[in-house]
Amino acid sequence: MTGEGSPKSTPRKLNTFFGVMVPTILSMFSIVLFLRTGFVVGHAGLLHGLLMLFVAYFIISLTILSICAISTNGAVEGGGAYFMISRSLGPEFGGSIGLMFYLAKVCACGVYVLGLVEAILDIFGKDPGSAESQGLHVLPQGYWYTVLYSSLVLLLCLVVCLVGAHIYAKASFIILLVVTVSLISILISPLILSPQHFNITHTFGNNHTVTVSPGYTGFNGTTLKNNLGPHYSLDYSTNTMMSFATVFAVMFTSCTGIMAGANMSGELKNPSESIPKGTIMAVAYTFTVYVLLYLLLSSTCDRLLLINDYAVFQRINVWPPFVTIGVYCASLSAAMCSMIGASRILHALALDQLFGLPLAPAAVTSSSGNPWVSVLYTWGLVQCTLFAGQLNVIAGIVTVFYLLAYAAVDLACLALEWASAPNFRPTFQFFSWHTCLLGIISCVVMMFVINPVYSSASIVLLLLLLLFLHYRSPTSSWGYISQALIFHQVRKYLLMLDSRKDHVKFWRPQVLLMVANPRSSCQLICFVNQLKKGGLFVLGHVQIGDLDVLPADPVQPQYNFWLSLVDKLGVKAFVDLTLSPSVRQGTQHLLRITGLGGMKPNTLVLGFYDNCYPEDYFLQDPVFCEGDRGEGDNFGVDLPSLQAHFQPVRHAESPRALQPEEYVSIIRDAIKMGKNVCLGRYFFQLPPESKGIRGNDNVDTIDVWPTNLLSPGSASYADVSSLFMLQMACVLNMANRWRRARLRIFVCVESESEDQGWLAKEEQFRELLGKLRIRAAIKIVAWDNVARLFRGPNSEGQKVSEGFLCGVNALLREHSSTAAVRFLYLPHPPSSSELSQQYLTQLDTLTRDLGPTLLIHGVTPVTCTEL
């Protein structure tokens, strides 16, 4: 999408000279050339003036290198610098820099209009010391008269921009010829004119007038010597003391036209060649002219003349109307150029919909493609700047805005260079990250030298724009420089993340959650998101199939749907999908290859294997309901397509994709691979996160049963699995949603047995919890009646009685019926696949009707008592 309404239909016919050099030269000469060159030399002297000139051109030269690099990195369409930057760097950078460009051009247009009015009043304004009109001096002067005249000039610019913007484009070369004739007359005048003196009167306040009698000496060595050093004094128009910073601010406005050629990109035959070549030639030409004029003025004019008369070139010209015509043409041309350029930038921003409704009307164009609404927007803002009344007042604002815009361009090019993206291959090679960085530093330093208050405010504005666009997440397919930079940094830090340096003190859960169908697993996905404690969280899914018999990979097209699901659920998770002949093999693949370097899963979470028919979460959560059906994301996935992609939940007639033997084998494989295993059951009973865990008054505890309940004789509270379970409970208790929940630990003891060793074990357990800094309420549960039902040690292959399992289940329901979630000990699965069904039956009976329950088997030491 281009920045203008009709560039697509306009043939590209401008070459380097007419398309880039002419508008750039006119924009850089503007009003400052004729009305402020003497002001700069008079206050700063020749040496300081040349220093300012070198600094200004050094800064813009660094920025030009960045512009040339960006503009030569691929095909350039219409829309100018904003188009190039936004398409190179994404909406955040493009939108914020584009708006800064717009504001800079608005203020610059105000400067040019005020400069033109100043030039008109120099010729036609009444003498401040006289009440009567004399000759051509017929226009009354004063603040409100200046605003009135400026408004009328701006109205003329508005009419031209609305009715005949093409008139300016056709007349630009003629205007350049007029300006060139004026310059030639200025350069040859000292060879013709003889020395002379002038009387100049200024009015300060209501009645105070001052008259000075400066002289014009022609080329004179003494005059040059007297004008070498600085002599900062009062500015007669603003009655304020000048300094290096304030004079530089005025002078730098002559350097703010370097983007004019880039803004013609849509009409250039070969923009990638014309923009760098034409801009550099134009800058070299204007720099040479300014140096010659500085030398001429400092060699021929008394300092009093330079300080007290902005229109000094008219006084020392062989025919003053040459300069007058040049001033009027240059200033009016620059004003219209700024208004046209600003309106096109605003139109491009409106078309890209970066700022929403406030700029939406600016996208409207006439039948010929002229963005008349954006022209009106621009006219209104420029009118506001005219109330400043004096050119020097807003020159500082213009300079700061342009310096910030230039710094942003350098930053953009620096980001592209540092991102090391393979597709950033500009044909313009005369730049490096050093020039970009130096450009940024130079611009920022000069901003604060000129005006610290304006500079701070403008930087805050730019940051606010960046944040606004970042959080608004506007739709774009331009590419995001932030993604390239993040990739570059993440890769670097992943290489630094050495798994050999892992320490138990800094352990955190890194979870792979296997999901068969998100419709039945959303609550578990959200729960595990709370359980990860800033660690890796990956949603894994196995698509059954064989790539050998398929025409294409069916997995890749699914990623957008899964990532859209992650966005809608608001979880911080990655997605990893695989194609495999079986779920078991696919899970093995994911456990081995998911993650990078030191970020690999250490815990596998599975849904529970039972015969219950799951509920469809998509029918319960408003995010997935009909009300949001019209809203899609930025990547082509809307709600109907998301719902259609994920199959309905399993029902009575659905075949089971996973057999008990394969499910238990997955658990066994994970343990062999050194992964902790968690099985989640009844998590569909958790209320949605939006309602909090306190769906009712009873849901306020996290219950932990660290004993292996299927083997009472081997009860231990401090083995690896029990400590892992306690750690996971603490991690959950740290999550924002569970921070207020109370942690309860249930210790099962046989209180009626002759051996009272459980009292010592309980004390040891309390001491261990203190060392581990686990704040929990310890509940002692006597389970003598249940333990009697246990038939001997639970060696593999020996069936635990149904009565014992039911007794344990009743015990759990008695003590943990009010818990929000329960953590239970998951026994090691049998090594024989023939016992898989029996193993699952035991777990099913143990956890039946408990509510949200996590069965945990830990193999990783995760607790530490050291500092």
mmCIF file with all atom_site columns, C-alpha atoms in Angstrom, residues 19 46 78 180 218 330 338 373 378 380 400-401 478 529 534 555 557 591 670 701 761:
data_model
loop_
_atom_site.group_PDB
_atom_site.id
_atom_site.type_symbol
_atom_site.label_atom_id
_atom_site.label_alt_id
_atom_site.label_comp_id
_atom_site.label_asym_id
_atom_site.label_entity_id
_atom_site.label_seq_id
_atom_site.pdbx_PDB_ins_code
_atom_site.Cartn_x
_atom_site.Cartn_y
_atom_site.Cartn_z
_atom_site.occupancy
_atom_site.B_iso_or_equiv
_atom_site.pdbx_formal_charge
_atom_site.auth_seq_id
_atom_site.auth_comp_id
_atom_site.auth_asym_id
_atom_site.auth_atom_id
_atom_site.pdbx_PDB_model_num
ATOM 1  C CA . GLY A 1 19  ? 13.396 14.041  -9.368 1.00 0.00 ? 19  GLY A CA 1
ATOM 2  C CA . LEU A 1 46  ? 33.262 33.124  10.286 1.00 0.00 ? 46  LEU A CA 1
ATOM 3  C CA . GLY A 1 78  ? 5.814  5.711   -3.702 1.00 0.00 ? 78  GLY A CA 1
ATOM 4  C CA . THR A 1 180 ? 20.288 30.388  -9.055 1.00 0.00 ? 180 THR A CA 1
ATOM 5  C CA . GLY A 1 218 ? 33.434 45.431  -0.084 1.00 0.00 ? 218 GLY A CA 1
ATOM 6  C CA . ALA A 1 330 ? 12.470 29.949  -2.366 1.00 0.00 ? 330 ALA A CA 1
ATOM 7  C CA . SER A 1 338 ? 6.734  20.935  3.143  1.00 0.00 ? 338 SER A CA 1
ATOM 8  C CA . VAL A 1 373 ? -8.343 15.658  3.913  1.00 0.00 ? 373 VAL A CA 1
ATOM 9  C CA . THR A 1 378 ? -1.707 19.636  7.797  1.00 0.00 ? 378 THR A CA 1
ATOM 10 C CA . GLY A 1 380 ? -4.655 23.215  10.573 1.00 0.00 ? 380 GLY A CA 1
ATOM 11 C CA . VAL A 1 400 ? 14.987 19.208  17.370 1.00 0.00 ? 400 VAL A CA 1
ATOM 12 C CA . PHE A 1 401 ? 12.260 17.317  15.488 1.00 0.00 ? 401 PHE A CA 1
ATOM 13 C CA . TRP A 1 478 ? 5.942  -5.697  6.217  1.00 0.00 ? 478 TRP A CA 1
ATOM 14 C CA . ASN A 1 529 ? 1.086  -22.294 32.206 1.00 0.00 ? 529 ASN A CA 1
ATOM 15 C CA . GLY A 1 534 ? 9.189  -18.718 33.922 1.00 0.00 ? 534 GLY A CA 1
ATOM 16 C CA . VAL A 1 555 ? 1.931  -30.657 9.990  1.00 0.00 ? 555 VAL A CA 1
ATOM 17 C CA . PRO A 1 557 ? -0.058 -25.745 7.844  1.00 0.00 ? 557 PRO A CA 1
ATOM 18 C CA . LEU A 1 591 ? 11.118 -35.342 24.158 1.00 0.00 ? 591 LEU A CA 1
ATOM 19 C CA . ALA A 1 670 ? 9.964  -40.588 29.629 1.00 0.00 ? 670 ALA A CA 1
ATOM 20 C CA . THR A 1 701 ? -6.096 -24.988 49.125 1.00 0.00 ? 701 THR A CA 1
ATOM 21 C CA . LYS A 1 761 ? 9.889  -39.216 60.948 1.00 0.00 ? 761 LYS A CA 1
#
